Short mmCIF file of C-alpha atoms in Angstrom, two decimals:
data_model
loop_
_atom_site.label_atom_id
_atom_site.label_comp_id
_atom_site.label_asym_id
_atom_site.label_seq_id
_atom_site.Cartn_x
_atom_site.Cartn_y
_atom_site.Cartn_z
CA MET N 1 -11.10 14.57 8.91
CA SER N 2 -11.05 10.73 8.38
CA ILE N 3 -8.20 9.43 6.24
CA THR N 4 -7.71 5.73 5.39
CA LEU N 5 -3.94 4.19 4.28
CA PHE N 6 -3.71 1.67 1.74
CA GLY N 7 -0.33 1.40 2.20
CA THR N 8 2.73 0.86 4.86
CA CYS N 9 4.34 1.60 7.36
CA ARG N 10 6.32 4.16 5.82
CA ILE N 11 2.78 6.51 6.09
CA ASN N 12 1.70 5.33 9.21
CA ASN N 13 2.32 8.53 11.59
CA ILE N 14 0.24 10.85 8.94
CA LEU N 15 -2.69 12.46 11.28
CA ASN N 16 -6.37 11.40 11.47
CA ASN N 17 -5.40 7.85 10.17
CA ASN N 18 -8.47 5.67 11.51
CA ASN N 19 -6.15 2.61 11.58
CA LEU N 20 -7.67 0.69 8.84
CA ASN N 21 -4.30 -0.34 7.62
CA ASN N 22 -3.08 -1.72 11.25
CA TYR N 23 -6.13 -3.19 11.95
CA ILE N 24 -6.34 -5.16 8.21
CA ASN N 25 -3.90 -5.04 6.21
CA TYR N 26 -0.80 -3.01 4.37
CA THR N 27 -1.03 -3.23 0.73
CA HIS N 28 1.58 -2.87 -2.07
CA SER N 29 0.11 -3.08 -4.97
CA THR N 30 -2.58 -2.12 -7.16
CA LYS N 31 -4.60 -5.21 -7.02
CA GLU N 32 -3.78 -5.31 -3.31
CA VAL N 33 -5.62 -1.89 -2.95
CA ILE N 34 -8.55 -3.25 -5.25
CA GLN N 35 -9.26 -6.43 -3.15
CA LEU N 36 -9.20 -4.64 0.38
CA ILE N 37 -11.61 -2.09 -1.24
CA LYS N 38 -13.88 -4.59 -2.09
CA PHE N 39 -13.55 -6.41 0.87
CA LEU N 40 -13.95 -3.00 2.68
CA LYS N 41 -17.13 -2.67 1.13
CA GLY N 42 -18.43 -6.32 1.73
CA GLU N 43 -18.32 -6.69 -1.92
CA LEU N 44 -15.46 -9.54 -1.82
CA VAL N 45 -15.44 -12.56 0.95
CA ILE N 46 -12.13 -13.86 1.63
CA PRO N 47 -12.67 -17.31 2.92
CA GLU N 48 -9.95 -19.17 5.02
CA PRO N 49 -7.18 -19.43 4.53
CA TYR N 50 -6.73 -16.32 2.47
CA ASN N 51 -8.02 -14.02 5.19
CA LYS N 52 -5.02 -14.66 6.97
CA LEU N 53 -2.65 -14.82 3.93
CA CYS N 54 -4.10 -11.74 2.14
CA PHE N 55 -3.75 -9.26 5.72
CA ARG N 56 -0.34 -8.51 6.98
CA THR N 57 -1.98 -8.01 10.68
CA ALA N 58 -3.22 -11.56 10.25
CA ILE N 59 0.13 -13.30 9.53
CA THR N 60 1.83 -11.24 12.05
CA GLU N 61 -1.15 -12.20 14.69
CA ASN N 62 -1.89 -15.43 13.17
CA LYS N 63 -5.70 -15.15 13.36
CA PHE N 64 -8.09 -14.70 10.71
CA ILE N 65 -9.65 -11.52 9.71
CA TYR N 66 -13.55 -11.57 8.76
CA TYR N 67 -15.34 -8.48 7.51
CA LYS N 68 -16.61 -6.25 10.23
CA ASP N 69 -19.25 -3.69 9.72
CA THR N 70 -16.83 -1.53 11.88
CA TYR N 71 -14.46 -1.69 8.95
CA ASN N 72 -17.02 -0.92 6.55
CA LYS N 73 -18.04 2.26 8.77
CA LEU N 74 -14.50 3.60 8.69
CA PHE N 75 -14.18 3.02 5.35
CA VAL N 76 -17.62 4.82 4.47
CA ASP N 77 -16.62 7.67 6.61
CA THR N 78 -13.24 8.31 4.79
CA ASP N 79 -12.47 11.55 3.76
CA THR N 80 -9.55 11.49 1.96
CA PHE N 81 -7.88 8.22 0.96
CA ILE N 82 -3.93 7.91 0.55
CA ILE N 83 -2.84 5.33 -1.19
CA GLU N 84 0.93 4.07 -1.19
CA ILE N 85 1.59 2.17 -4.65
CA CYS N 86 5.71 0.36 -3.76
CA SER N 87 5.72 -2.45 -5.93
CA SER N 88 4.76 -3.97 -8.93
CA LYS N 89 4.32 -7.44 -8.14
CA LYS N 90 1.27 -10.02 -7.21
CA TYR N 91 1.73 -12.78 -5.27
CA ILE N 92 -1.02 -14.77 -6.14
CA HIS N 93 -3.04 -18.24 -5.32
CA ASN N 94 -6.51 -19.45 -6.33
CA ASN N 95 -7.31 -15.80 -7.80
CA PHE N 96 -6.55 -14.37 -3.97
CA TYR N 97 -3.75 -11.72 -3.82
CA LEU N 98 -2.00 -12.57 -0.95
CA HIS N 99 0.65 -10.72 1.19
CA HIS N 100 4.31 -10.97 0.46
CA LEU N 101 4.78 -12.29 3.98
CA SER N 102 2.81 -15.04 3.38
CA VAL N 103 4.87 -16.29 0.82
CA ASP N 104 8.50 -14.58 0.86
CA LYS N 105 10.86 -16.84 1.71
CA ARG N 106 13.16 -14.34 2.38
CA PHE N 107 11.29 -14.14 5.55
CA PRO N 108 10.23 -17.83 6.72
CA GLY N 109 9.24 -16.59 9.76
CA TRP N 110 6.01 -15.30 8.61
CA ASN N 111 5.54 -18.02 6.64
CA LYS N 112 5.68 -20.75 8.97
CA ASN N 113 1.66 -21.03 9.17
CA THR N 114 1.18 -20.69 5.71
CA PRO N 115 -0.52 -24.06 4.11
CA LYS N 116 2.36 -25.98 2.30
CA GLU N 117 0.05 -26.76 -1.03
CA ILE N 118 -0.12 -22.53 -0.91
CA LEU N 119 3.15 -21.64 -0.08
CA ASN N 120 4.37 -24.33 -2.93
CA ASN N 121 2.38 -23.19 -5.40
CA PHE N 122 1.41 -19.70 -5.74
CA ILE N 123 2.59 -17.58 -8.67
CA ILE N 124 4.19 -14.04 -9.12
CA GLU N 125 3.58 -11.74 -11.57
CA ASN N 126 4.62 -8.38 -12.47
CA GLN N 127 1.98 -5.75 -13.67
CA SER N 128 2.42 -4.10 -16.63
CA ASP N 129 2.45 -0.80 -17.55
CA GLU N 130 -1.36 -0.60 -18.59
CA GLU N 131 -2.77 -2.71 -15.60
CA ILE N 132 -1.32 -0.62 -13.16
CA GLU N 133 -3.05 2.73 -15.07
CA ASN N 134 -6.42 0.89 -15.41
CA ASP N 135 -6.22 0.03 -11.86
CA ILE N 136 -5.85 3.66 -10.48
CA LEU N 137 -8.66 4.47 -12.60
CA GLU N 138 -10.52 1.39 -11.33
CA ILE N 139 -9.51 2.34 -7.39
CA GLN N 140 -10.45 5.98 -8.44
CA LYS N 141 -14.00 5.26 -9.77
CA MET N 142 -14.41 2.82 -6.45
CA LEU N 143 -13.52 5.72 -3.96
CA TYR N 144 -15.27 8.52 -5.91
CA PRO N 145 -16.19 10.85 -4.68
CA LYS N 146 -13.78 10.87 -1.99
CA LYS N 147 -10.38 12.82 -2.15
CA ILE N 148 -7.56 9.99 -3.13
CA ILE N 149 -3.79 10.68 -2.78
CA ILE N 150 -1.27 8.39 -4.94
CA VAL N 151 2.15 8.37 -3.08
CA SER N 152 5.16 6.40 -4.09
CA HIS N 153 8.49 4.51 -2.91
CA TYR N 154 11.25 6.66 -2.26
CA ASN N 155 13.76 6.12 -5.33
CA VAL N 156 16.87 4.94 -3.94
CA LYS N 157 19.97 4.71 -5.53
CA LYS N 158 22.27 0.97 -4.96
CA ASP N 159 25.67 1.52 -6.16
CA GLY N 160 24.85 5.00 -7.50
CA GLN N 161 22.37 3.31 -9.40
CA TYR N 162 18.59 3.81 -9.17
CA LEU N 163 16.54 -0.01 -8.83
CA ASN N 164 15.38 -0.32 -11.95
CA SER N 165 11.79 -1.69 -11.14
CA ARG N 166 11.13 0.94 -8.38
CA ASN N 167 12.36 3.88 -10.19
CA HIS N 168 10.23 2.65 -13.27
CA LEU N 169 7.21 2.60 -11.24
CA ILE N 170 7.71 5.47 -9.77
CA ASN N 171 8.16 6.98 -13.28
CA LEU N 172 4.73 5.42 -14.22
CA LEU N 173 3.08 6.54 -11.06
CA ASP N 174 3.86 10.57 -11.98
CA ASN N 175 2.65 10.19 -15.52
CA ILE N 176 -0.48 8.50 -14.81
CA CYS N 177 -1.38 11.22 -12.29
CA LYS N 178 -0.43 13.77 -14.21
CA LYS N 179 -2.32 12.41 -16.82
CA TYR N 180 -5.69 12.08 -14.81
CA ASN N 181 -4.94 14.94 -12.65
CA ILE N 182 -4.75 12.95 -9.55
CA THR N 183 -3.10 14.44 -6.81
CA PHE N 184 0.39 12.45 -6.80
CA ILE N 185 3.38 12.59 -3.87
CA ASN N 186 6.91 11.48 -4.40
CA PRO N 187 8.57 11.21 -1.27
CA THR N 188 12.15 11.82 -2.69
CA ILE N 189 11.56 15.26 -3.77
CA VAL N 190 9.58 15.72 -0.44
CA LEU N 191 12.55 14.74 1.32
CA SER N 192 15.41 16.33 -1.40
CA SER N 193 16.88 18.21 1.25
CA TYR N 194 18.40 15.43 3.34
CA SER N 195 20.88 12.41 2.06
CA GLN N 196 19.50 8.79 1.12
CA GLU N 197 21.57 7.65 4.31
CA GLN N 198 19.97 10.15 6.29
CA VAL N 199 15.91 9.25 5.59
CA MET N 200 16.50 5.27 4.04
CA THR N 201 17.37 2.40 6.27
CA SER N 202 20.39 0.33 5.10
CA ASP N 203 17.55 -2.69 3.81
CA LEU N 204 16.46 0.28 1.16
CA GLY N 205 13.04 -0.15 2.09
CA HIS N 206 12.27 1.65 5.20
CA TYR N 207 12.43 4.83 6.26
CA THR N 208 14.59 6.32 9.23
CA LYS N 209 13.67 8.06 12.56
CA ILE N 210 14.36 11.44 10.52
CA GLY N 211 12.55 10.16 7.37
CA ILE N 212 9.33 9.17 8.90
CA GLU N 213 9.27 12.19 10.80
CA GLN N 214 9.94 14.98 7.86
CA PHE N 215 7.48 12.90 5.59
CA SER N 216 4.94 12.61 7.99
CA LYS N 217 5.19 16.22 8.85
CA TYR N 218 5.14 17.12 4.98
CA MET N 219 1.70 15.11 4.22
CA ASN N 220 0.44 16.87 7.46
CA ASN N 221 0.93 20.15 6.53
CA PHE N 222 0.02 19.26 2.79
CA LEU N 223 -3.67 17.88 3.87
CA ASN N 224 -4.33 20.83 6.22
CA TYR N 225 -2.78 23.79 4.34
CA GLU N 226 -3.37 22.75 0.93
CA PHE N 227 -5.97 19.60 -0.10
CA TYR N 228 -8.64 21.08 2.17
CA SER N 229 -7.68 24.71 1.25
#
């Protein structure tokens, strides 16, 4: 079994991961996923400097990433795509969807190599519910007939209240996947026997060691005994 992950470090420990996410990018939004699929298929050329700014690995290693046949082969040989959708934000410049680290001013250490013209002129847009729904259907079509699993973010609370945008996105993904009979996994439910403090770090974005271990264990069991039985 070969698995391609479109997502973050939260799902990185799933067995049989072919490491495409680590070679190239951690995606967050549906638009980033679609852009990466087109890149892996050889349908989209991402020129300099965007082939650094769109890809997390390129940003962290300060290099440009170009299409390779080896990337395409890993993509083509994939049995299952696990797609973590954890943001509805799009960071855009010149019609390319940037990885947030390249322009996110909360993390200046990562965008020090971003051209000033891009850093000063990129735009942030929030996706509509309809756009996300249409994107998921497009992703499903682009990856057909391979198996896909949609994974949401963990639905954290801050001061006793859900984060509105995250809570909305998680519920939206749940409804879309039910509507189109797409396999959906909500980590909040998977990790419900643990407190938020046990499974999520204080930044509310990353899993603790326990969170990673337990979610990975669940996913691996799900793949082995339910998804492939």
